[in-house]
Coordinates of N, CA and C in Angstrom, one line a residue:
M1 N -18.1 4.0 11.1 CA -18.9 5.3 10.6 C -19.4 5.0 9.1
S2 N -20.5 5.0 8.8 CA -21.0 4.6 7.5 C -20.6 5.6 6.5
A3 N -20.8 5.4 5.3 CA -20.4 6.2 4.1 C -21.1 7.5 4.1
R4 N -22.5 7.3 4.4 CA -23.2 8.4 4.3 C -23.3 9.5 5.5
S5 N -22.5 9.0 6.5 CA -22.4 10.0 7.8 C -21.2 10.5 8.1
A6 N -20.0 10.1 7.2 CA -18.8 10.6 7.5 C -18.6 12.0 7.0
T7 N -18.2 13.0 7.9 CA -17.8 14.3 7.6 C -16.5 14.6 8.0
A8 N -16.0 15.5 7.2 CA -14.6 16.0 7.4 C -14.4 16.9 8.6
P9 N -13.4 16.8 9.2 CA -13.2 18.0 10.2 C -13.2 19.4 9.7
R10 N -13.2 20.2 10.6 CA -13.3 21.7 10.1 C -12.0 22.0 9.4
V11 N -11.9 22.8 8.3 CA -10.6 23.2 7.8 C -10.6 24.7 7.9
S12 N -9.5 25.3 8.2 CA -9.4 26.8 8.4 C -9.4 27.3 6.9
E13 N -9.8 28.3 6.8 CA -9.8 29.1 5.3 C -9.2 30.4 5.6
G14 N -8.4 30.7 4.4 CA -7.6 32.0 4.3 C -8.3 32.8 3.2
V15 N -7.5 33.8 2.8 CA -8.0 34.7 1.8 C -8.3 34.1 0.4
S16 N -7.5 33.0 0.1 CA -7.8 32.3 -1.1 C -8.6 31.1 -1.0
G17 N -9.2 31.0 0.2 CA -10.3 29.9 0.2 C -9.8 28.7 1.1
R18 N -10.2 27.5 0.9 CA -9.9 26.3 1.7 C -8.3 26.1 1.7
I19 N -7.6 26.0 2.7 CA -6.2 25.7 2.8 C -6.1 24.1 3.0
W20 N -5.4 23.6 2.0 CA -5.3 22.0 1.9 C -4.0 21.6 2.8
Q21 N -4.2 20.6 3.5 CA -3.2 20.1 4.3 C -2.3 19.2 3.4
P22 N -1.2 18.7 3.6 CA -0.4 17.9 2.8 C -1.2 16.7 2.3
M23 N -1.9 16.0 3.2 CA -2.8 14.9 2.7 C -4.2 15.2 3.3
D24 N -5.0 15.6 2.3 CA -6.5 16.0 2.7 C -7.2 14.6 3.1
Y25 N -8.1 15.0 4.1 CA -9.0 14.0 4.9 C -9.6 13.0 3.8
F26 N -10.2 13.8 2.7 CA -10.8 12.9 1.9 C -10.0 11.9 0.9
M27 N -8.7 12.3 0.9 CA -7.9 11.5 0.0 C -7.5 10.6 0.9
R28 N -7.2 10.8 2.2 CA -6.8 9.7 3.1 C -8.0 8.7 3.2
A29 N -9.2 9.0 2.9 CA -10.2 8.1 3.0 C -10.1 7.2 1.6
A30 N -9.9 7.8 0.5 CA -9.7 7.2 -0.7 C -8.5 6.2 -0.5
I31 N -7.4 6.6 0.0 CA -6.3 5.5 0.2 C -6.7 4.5 1.0
A32 N -7.4 4.7 2.2 CA -8.0 3.6 2.9 C -8.6 2.5 2.1
Q33 N -9.7 3.1 1.3 CA -10.2 2.2 0.3 C -9.2 1.3 -0.5
A34 N -8.2 2.0 -1.1 CA -7.3 1.3 -2.0 C -6.6 0.2 -1.0
R35 N -6.1 0.5 0.1 CA -5.6 -0.4 1.2 C -6.6 -1.6 1.2
L36 N -7.8 -1.4 1.6 CA -8.9 -2.4 1.7 C -8.9 -3.3 0.4
G37 N -9.0 -2.8 -0.8 CA -8.9 -3.5 -1.8 C -7.7 -4.5 -2.1
L38 N -6.4 -3.9 -1.6 CA -5.2 -4.8 -1.7 C -5.5 -6.0 -0.8
A39 N -5.8 -5.5 0.6 CA -6.1 -6.5 1.6 C -7.0 -7.9 1.0
E40 N -7.9 -7.4 0.2 CA -8.9 -8.4 -0.3 C -8.3 -9.2 -1.4
G41 N -7.0 -8.8 -1.9 CA -6.3 -9.5 -3.0 C -6.8 -8.8 -4.3
G42 N -7.3 -7.7 -4.2 CA -7.4 -6.9 -5.4 C -6.5 -5.9 -5.8
I43 N -6.8 -4.9 -6.6 CA -5.9 -3.9 -7.0 C -6.1 -2.6 -6.4
P44 N -5.1 -2.2 -5.7 CA -5.2 -0.8 -4.8 C -5.5 0.4 -5.3
I45 N -6.7 0.5 -5.7 CA -7.2 1.8 -6.3 C -8.4 2.1 -5.6
G46 N -8.6 3.2 -4.9 CA -9.8 3.7 -3.9 C -10.3 5.0 -4.4
A47 N -11.6 5.3 -4.1 CA -12.2 6.5 -4.4 C -13.3 6.9 -3.3
V48 N -13.6 8.1 -3.2 CA -14.6 8.6 -2.3 C -15.3 9.6 -3.2
I49 N -16.7 9.7 -2.9 CA -17.5 10.8 -3.4 C -17.8 11.7 -2.4
V50 N -17.7 13.0 -2.4 CA -18.0 13.8 -1.4 C -19.1 14.8 -1.9
H51 N -20.1 15.2 -1.0 CA -21.0 16.1 -1.4 C -21.1 16.9 0.0
Q52 N -21.1 18.3 -0.3 CA -21.2 19.3 0.9 C -20.4 18.8 2.2
G53 N -19.1 18.3 1.9 CA -18.2 18.0 3.0 C -18.5 16.7 3.8
R54 N -19.4 15.8 3.0 CA -19.8 14.5 3.5 C -19.5 13.5 2.6
I55 N -18.8 12.3 2.8 CA -18.7 11.2 2.0 C -20.0 10.6 1.7
I56 N -20.4 10.6 0.6 CA -21.7 9.8 0.2 C -21.5 8.4 -0.4
G57 N -20.2 8.3 -0.9 CA -19.9 6.9 -1.4 C -18.4 6.7 -1.4
R58 N -18.2 5.3 -1.1 CA -16.8 4.9 -0.8 C -16.6 3.7 -1.7
G59 N -15.5 3.5 -2.4 CA -15.3 2.2 -3.2 C -13.9 2.0 -3.5
H60 N -13.7 0.8 -3.9 CA -12.3 0.4 -4.4 C -12.4 -0.6 -5.5
N61 N -11.3 -0.8 -6.2 CA -11.4 -1.6 -7.4 C -11.8 -3.1 -7.0
R62 N -12.7 -3.6 -7.5 CA -13.1 -4.9 -7.0 C -13.3 -5.9 -8.3
R63 N -12.5 -5.6 -9.4 CA -12.6 -6.3 -10.5 C -12.2 -7.8 -10.1
V64 N -11.2 -8.0 -9.3 CA -10.7 -9.4 -9.0 C -11.8 -10.0 -7.9
Q65 N -12.0 -9.4 -6.9 CA -12.9 -10.0 -5.8 C -14.3 -10.4 -6.5
R66 N -15.0 -9.6 -7.3 CA -16.1 -9.9 -7.7 C -16.3 -10.3 -9.1
G67 N -14.9 -10.6 -9.8 CA -15.1 -11.1 -11.1 C -15.7 -10.1 -12.1
S68 N -15.6 -9.0 -11.9 CA -16.3 -7.7 -12.7 C -15.4 -7.2 -13.8
A69 N -16.1 -6.8 -14.7 CA -15.3 -6.2 -15.9 C -15.3 -4.6 -15.6
I70 N -16.2 -4.1 -14.6 CA -16.4 -2.7 -14.5 C -16.1 -1.9 -13.2
L71 N -15.9 -2.8 -12.2 CA -15.9 -2.3 -10.8 C -14.4 -1.7 -10.5
H72 N -14.2 -0.6 -11.1 CA -13.0 0.3 -10.7 C -13.4 1.0 -9.5
G73 N -12.4 1.7 -8.9 CA -12.6 2.1 -7.6 C -13.6 3.4 -7.7
E74 N -13.6 4.1 -8.7 CA -14.6 5.3 -9.0 C -16.0 4.7 -9.2
M75 N -16.1 3.7 -10.0 CA -17.3 3.1 -10.4 C -18.0 2.4 -9.1
D76 N -17.3 1.9 -8.2 CA -17.6 1.2 -7.0 C -18.2 2.5 -6.0
A77 N -17.4 3.3 -5.9 CA -17.8 4.5 -5.2 C -19.2 5.1 -5.7
L78 N -19.4 5.2 -6.9 CA -20.7 5.7 -7.6 C -21.7 4.7 -7.2
E79 N -21.5 3.3 -7.3 CA -22.6 2.4 -7.0 C -22.8 2.4 -5.5
N80 N -21.9 2.6 -4.7 CA -22.2 2.8 -3.2 C -22.8 4.0 -2.7
A81 N -22.7 5.1 -3.7 CA -23.4 6.3 -3.3 C -24.9 6.0 -3.3
G82 N -25.3 5.1 -4.2 CA -26.8 5.0 -4.4 C -27.2 5.9 -5.5
R83 N -28.5 5.8 -5.6 CA -29.3 6.6 -6.6 C -29.3 8.0 -6.1
Q84 N -28.8 8.9 -6.7 CA -28.7 10.4 -6.2 C -29.2 11.3 -7.4
P85 N -30.0 12.3 -7.1 CA -30.4 13.3 -8.1 C -29.3 13.8 -8.7
A86 N -29.4 14.4 -10.1 CA -28.4 15.0 -10.8 C -27.8 16.2 -10.0
A87 N -28.6 16.9 -9.4 CA -28.3 18.3 -8.8 C -27.1 17.7 -7.6
V88 N -27.5 16.6 -7.1 CA -26.4 16.3 -6.0 C -24.8 16.0 -6.7
Y89 N -24.9 15.2 -7.7 CA -23.6 14.9 -8.4 C -23.0 16.1 -8.9
R90 N -23.7 17.2 -9.2 CA -23.2 18.5 -9.8 C -22.5 19.4 -8.9
E91 N -22.7 18.8 -7.6 CA -22.1 19.5 -6.2 C -21.0 18.7 -5.8
C92 N -20.7 17.5 -6.3 CA -19.7 16.6 -5.7 C -18.2 16.8 -6.0
V93 N -17.5 16.2 -5.3 CA -15.9 16.0 -5.7 C -15.6 14.7 -5.6
L94 N -14.9 14.2 -6.5 CA -14.6 12.7 -6.6 C -13.0 12.8 -6.1
Y95 N -12.7 11.9 -5.2 CA -11.3 11.7 -4.9 C -11.0 10.5 -5.3
T96 N -9.8 10.3 -6.0 CA -9.4 8.9 -6.5 C -7.9 8.8 -6.2
T97 N -7.4 7.7 -6.0 CA -6.0 7.5 -5.8 C -5.2 7.5 -7.0
L98 N -5.8 7.2 -8.2 CA -5.1 7.1 -9.4 C -6.1 7.8 -10.5
S99 N -5.3 8.3 -11.4 CA -5.8 8.9 -12.6 C -6.9 8.2 -13.3
P100 N -8.2 8.6 -13.4 CA -9.4 7.9 -13.9 C -9.2 7.5 -15.4
C101 N -9.7 6.1 -15.6 CA -9.6 5.8 -16.9 C -10.6 6.3 -17.8
A102 N -10.7 5.9 -19.1 CA -11.7 6.4 -19.9 C -13.1 5.9 -19.3
M103 N -13.3 4.6 -18.8 CA -14.6 4.3 -18.4 C -15.0 5.2 -17.2
C104 N -14.2 5.4 -16.3 CA -14.5 6.1 -15.1 C -14.6 7.7 -15.3
S105 N -13.8 8.2 -16.3 CA -14.1 9.6 -16.9 C -15.2 9.8 -17.4
G106 N -15.8 8.7 -18.3 CA -17.1 8.8 -18.9 C -18.3 9.1 -17.8
A107 N -18.0 8.2 -16.6 CA -18.9 8.1 -15.6 C -18.9 9.6 -15.0
I108 N -17.8 10.3 -14.8 CA -17.7 11.6 -14.1 C -18.4 12.6 -15.1
L109 N -18.1 12.4 -16.3 CA -18.9 13.3 -17.4 C -20.4 13.2 -17.3
L110 N -20.7 11.9 -17.4 CA -22.2 11.6 -17.5 C -23.0 12.1 -16.4
Y111 N -22.5 12.0 -15.1 CA -23.1 12.5 -13.9 C -22.8 13.9 -13.5
G112 N -21.9 14.7 -14.3 CA -21.7 15.9 -14.2 C -20.8 16.3 -12.9
I113 N -20.2 15.4 -12.5 CA -19.2 15.7 -11.3 C -18.2 16.9 -11.6
P114 N -18.1 17.9 -11.1 CA -17.4 19.1 -11.5 C -16.0 19.3 -11.1
R115 N -15.6 18.3 -10.0 CA -14.2 18.3 -9.7 C -13.6 16.9 -9.2
V116 N -12.4 16.7 -9.8 CA -11.7 15.6 -9.4 C -10.5 15.8 -8.8
V117 N -10.2 15.0 -7.8 CA -8.8 15.3 -6.9 C -8.2 13.9 -7.1
I118 N -7.0 13.8 -7.8 CA -6.2 12.7 -8.1 C -5.1 12.4 -7.2
G119 N -4.9 11.2 -6.6 CA -3.8 11.0 -5.8 C -2.4 11.0 -6.5
E120 N -2.4 10.3 -7.8 CA -1.4 10.4 -8.7 C -1.6 10.0 -9.9
N121 N -0.7 10.4 -10.9 CA -0.8 10.1 -12.4 C 0.5 9.4 -12.9
H122 N 1.5 9.3 -12.2 CA 2.8 8.8 -12.7 C 2.6 7.2 -13.1
T123 N 1.9 6.5 -12.3 CA 1.7 5.1 -12.7 C 0.8 4.9 -13.9
F124 N -0.1 5.8 -14.0 CA -1.2 5.7 -15.1 C -1.7 7.2 -15.4
M125 N -1.6 7.5 -16.7 CA -2.2 8.8 -16.9 C -3.6 8.5 -17.7
G126 N -4.6 8.7 -16.9 CA -6.1 8.6 -17.5 C -6.5 9.7 -18.4
E127 N -7.8 10.0 -18.4 CA -8.4 10.8 -19.3 C -8.5 12.4 -18.7
E128 N -7.4 12.8 -18.1 CA -7.4 14.1 -17.4 C -7.5 15.1 -18.6
V129 N -6.8 15.1 -19.7 CA -7.2 16.1 -20.8 C -8.7 16.2 -21.1
L130 N -9.4 15.0 -21.3 CA -10.7 15.0 -21.7 C -11.7 15.6 -20.5
L131 N -11.3 15.3 -19.4 CA -12.2 15.8 -18.2 C -12.0 17.3 -18.2
R132 N -10.8 17.9 -18.3 CA -10.5 19.3 -18.3 C -11.1 20.0 -19.5
S133 N -11.1 19.4 -20.8 CA -11.6 19.8 -22.0 C -13.2 20.1 -21.8
R134 N -13.9 19.3 -20.8 CA -15.3 19.4 -20.6 C -15.6 20.0 -19.5
G135 N -14.6 20.9 -18.9 CA -14.9 21.8 -17.8 C -14.7 21.2 -16.3
V136 N -14.2 20.1 -16.3 CA -14.0 19.5 -14.9 C -12.6 20.1 -14.3
A137 N -12.7 20.4 -13.2 CA -11.4 20.9 -12.5 C -10.7 19.6 -12.0
V138 N -9.6 19.5 -12.4 CA -8.8 18.4 -12.1 C -7.6 18.9 -11.3
E139 N -7.4 18.3 -10.1 CA -6.3 18.6 -9.4 C -5.4 17.2 -8.9
V140 N -4.1 17.2 -9.4 CA -3.3 16.1 -9.1 C -2.3 16.4 -8.0
L141 N -2.3 15.5 -7.0 CA -1.6 15.7 -5.8 C -0.1 15.2 -5.7
Q142 N 0.0 14.1 -6.7 CA 1.2 13.4 -6.7 C 1.7 13.0 -5.4
A143 N 0.7 12.4 -4.6 CA 0.9 11.9 -3.2 C 1.9 10.9 -3.1
P144 N 2.9 10.9 -2.4 CA 3.9 9.7 -2.4 C 3.2 8.4 -1.9
S145 N 2.4 8.5 -1.0 CA 1.8 7.2 -0.5 C 1.0 6.7 -1.5
C146 N 0.5 7.2 -2.5 CA -0.4 6.7 -3.6 C 0.6 6.2 -4.7
V147 N 1.8 6.9 -4.9 CA 2.6 6.4 -5.9 C 3.3 5.1 -5.5
A148 N 3.7 5.0 -4.1 CA 4.4 3.9 -3.6 C 3.3 2.7 -3.6
L149 N 2.1 3.0 -3.2 CA 1.2 1.8 -3.3 C 1.1 1.1 -4.5
M150 N 1.1 1.9 -5.6 CA 0.8 1.4 -6.9 C 2.1 0.6 -7.3
R151 N 3.2 1.3 -7.1 CA 4.6 0.7 -7.5 C 4.7 -0.7 -7.0
E152 N 4.7 -0.5 -5.6 CA 4.7 -1.9 -5.0 C 3.8 -3.0 -5.5
F153 N 2.5 -2.6 -5.7 CA 1.6 -3.5 -6.3 C 2.0 -4.0 -7.7
I154 N 2.4 -3.2 -8.6 CA 2.7 -3.5 -9.9 C 4.0 -4.4 -9.9
A155 N 5.0 -4.1 -9.1 CA 6.1 -4.9 -9.0 C 5.6 -6.3 -8.4
A156 N 4.8 -6.4 -7.6 CA 4.4 -7.8 -7.0 C 3.4 -8.4 -8.1
R157 N 2.5 -7.9 -8.8 CA 1.5 -8.5 -9.4 C 1.4 -7.9 -10.9
P158 N 2.3 -7.8 -11.7 CA 2.2 -7.2 -13.0 C 1.3 -7.7 -13.9
E159 N 1.1 -9.0 -13.9 CA -0.1 -9.6 -14.6 C -1.4 -9.0 -14.3
L160 N -1.6 -8.9 -13.3 CA -2.9 -8.4 -12.6 C -3.2 -6.9 -13.1
W161 N -2.1 -6.1 -12.8 CA -2.2 -4.7 -13.3 C -2.4 -4.6 -14.8
N162 N -1.6 -5.5 -15.6 CA -1.7 -5.5 -17.1 C -3.2 -5.8 -17.4
E163 N -3.7 -6.7 -16.7 CA -5.1 -7.2 -17.1 C -6.2 -5.9 -16.8
D164 N -5.9 -5.2 -15.7 CA -6.7 -4.1 -15.2 C -6.7 -3.0 -16.5
I165 N -5.5 -2.7 -17.0 CA -5.3 -1.7 -17.8 C -5.6 -2.0 -19.4
G166 N -5.9 -3.4 -19.5 CA -6.1 -3.9 -20.7 C -4.9 -4.1 -21.7
V167 N -3.7 -4.5 -21.1 CA -2.5 -4.9 -21.8 C -2.4 -6.3 -22.0

């Protein structure tokens, strides 16, 4: 299924709106991207960008694989979404397995993405305060699978993790 044609299954709605399952369909897609990055020898951080219930961009951290200084999961998802009108980004939700760093948060603000769903922020606390201060709705799931993925990776490859976060 291509990134541009993936749609979520229907979700029942209650009085308060959408009812979230313990692991949302789109977060599972972001986790799949993180696992793909790990399988490629990279850092297991994944992201998807969703517009009107459809994934328009998928990505994972490819700094190692591409020798890139900037291809974090969120940046890769934006790149893979392709050129979109500003109006599209203003209706998107970005799902990411880890709290976005300053660079990725800047891109979220630049493109006006109004909502970010984060798998976990125990491993790394990104710029959530900045995002919220600029009106971005931020939801942190603390998904056990996201926490475990990062803890296992950091234990196995601390030097690569430290490089990625600039230590």
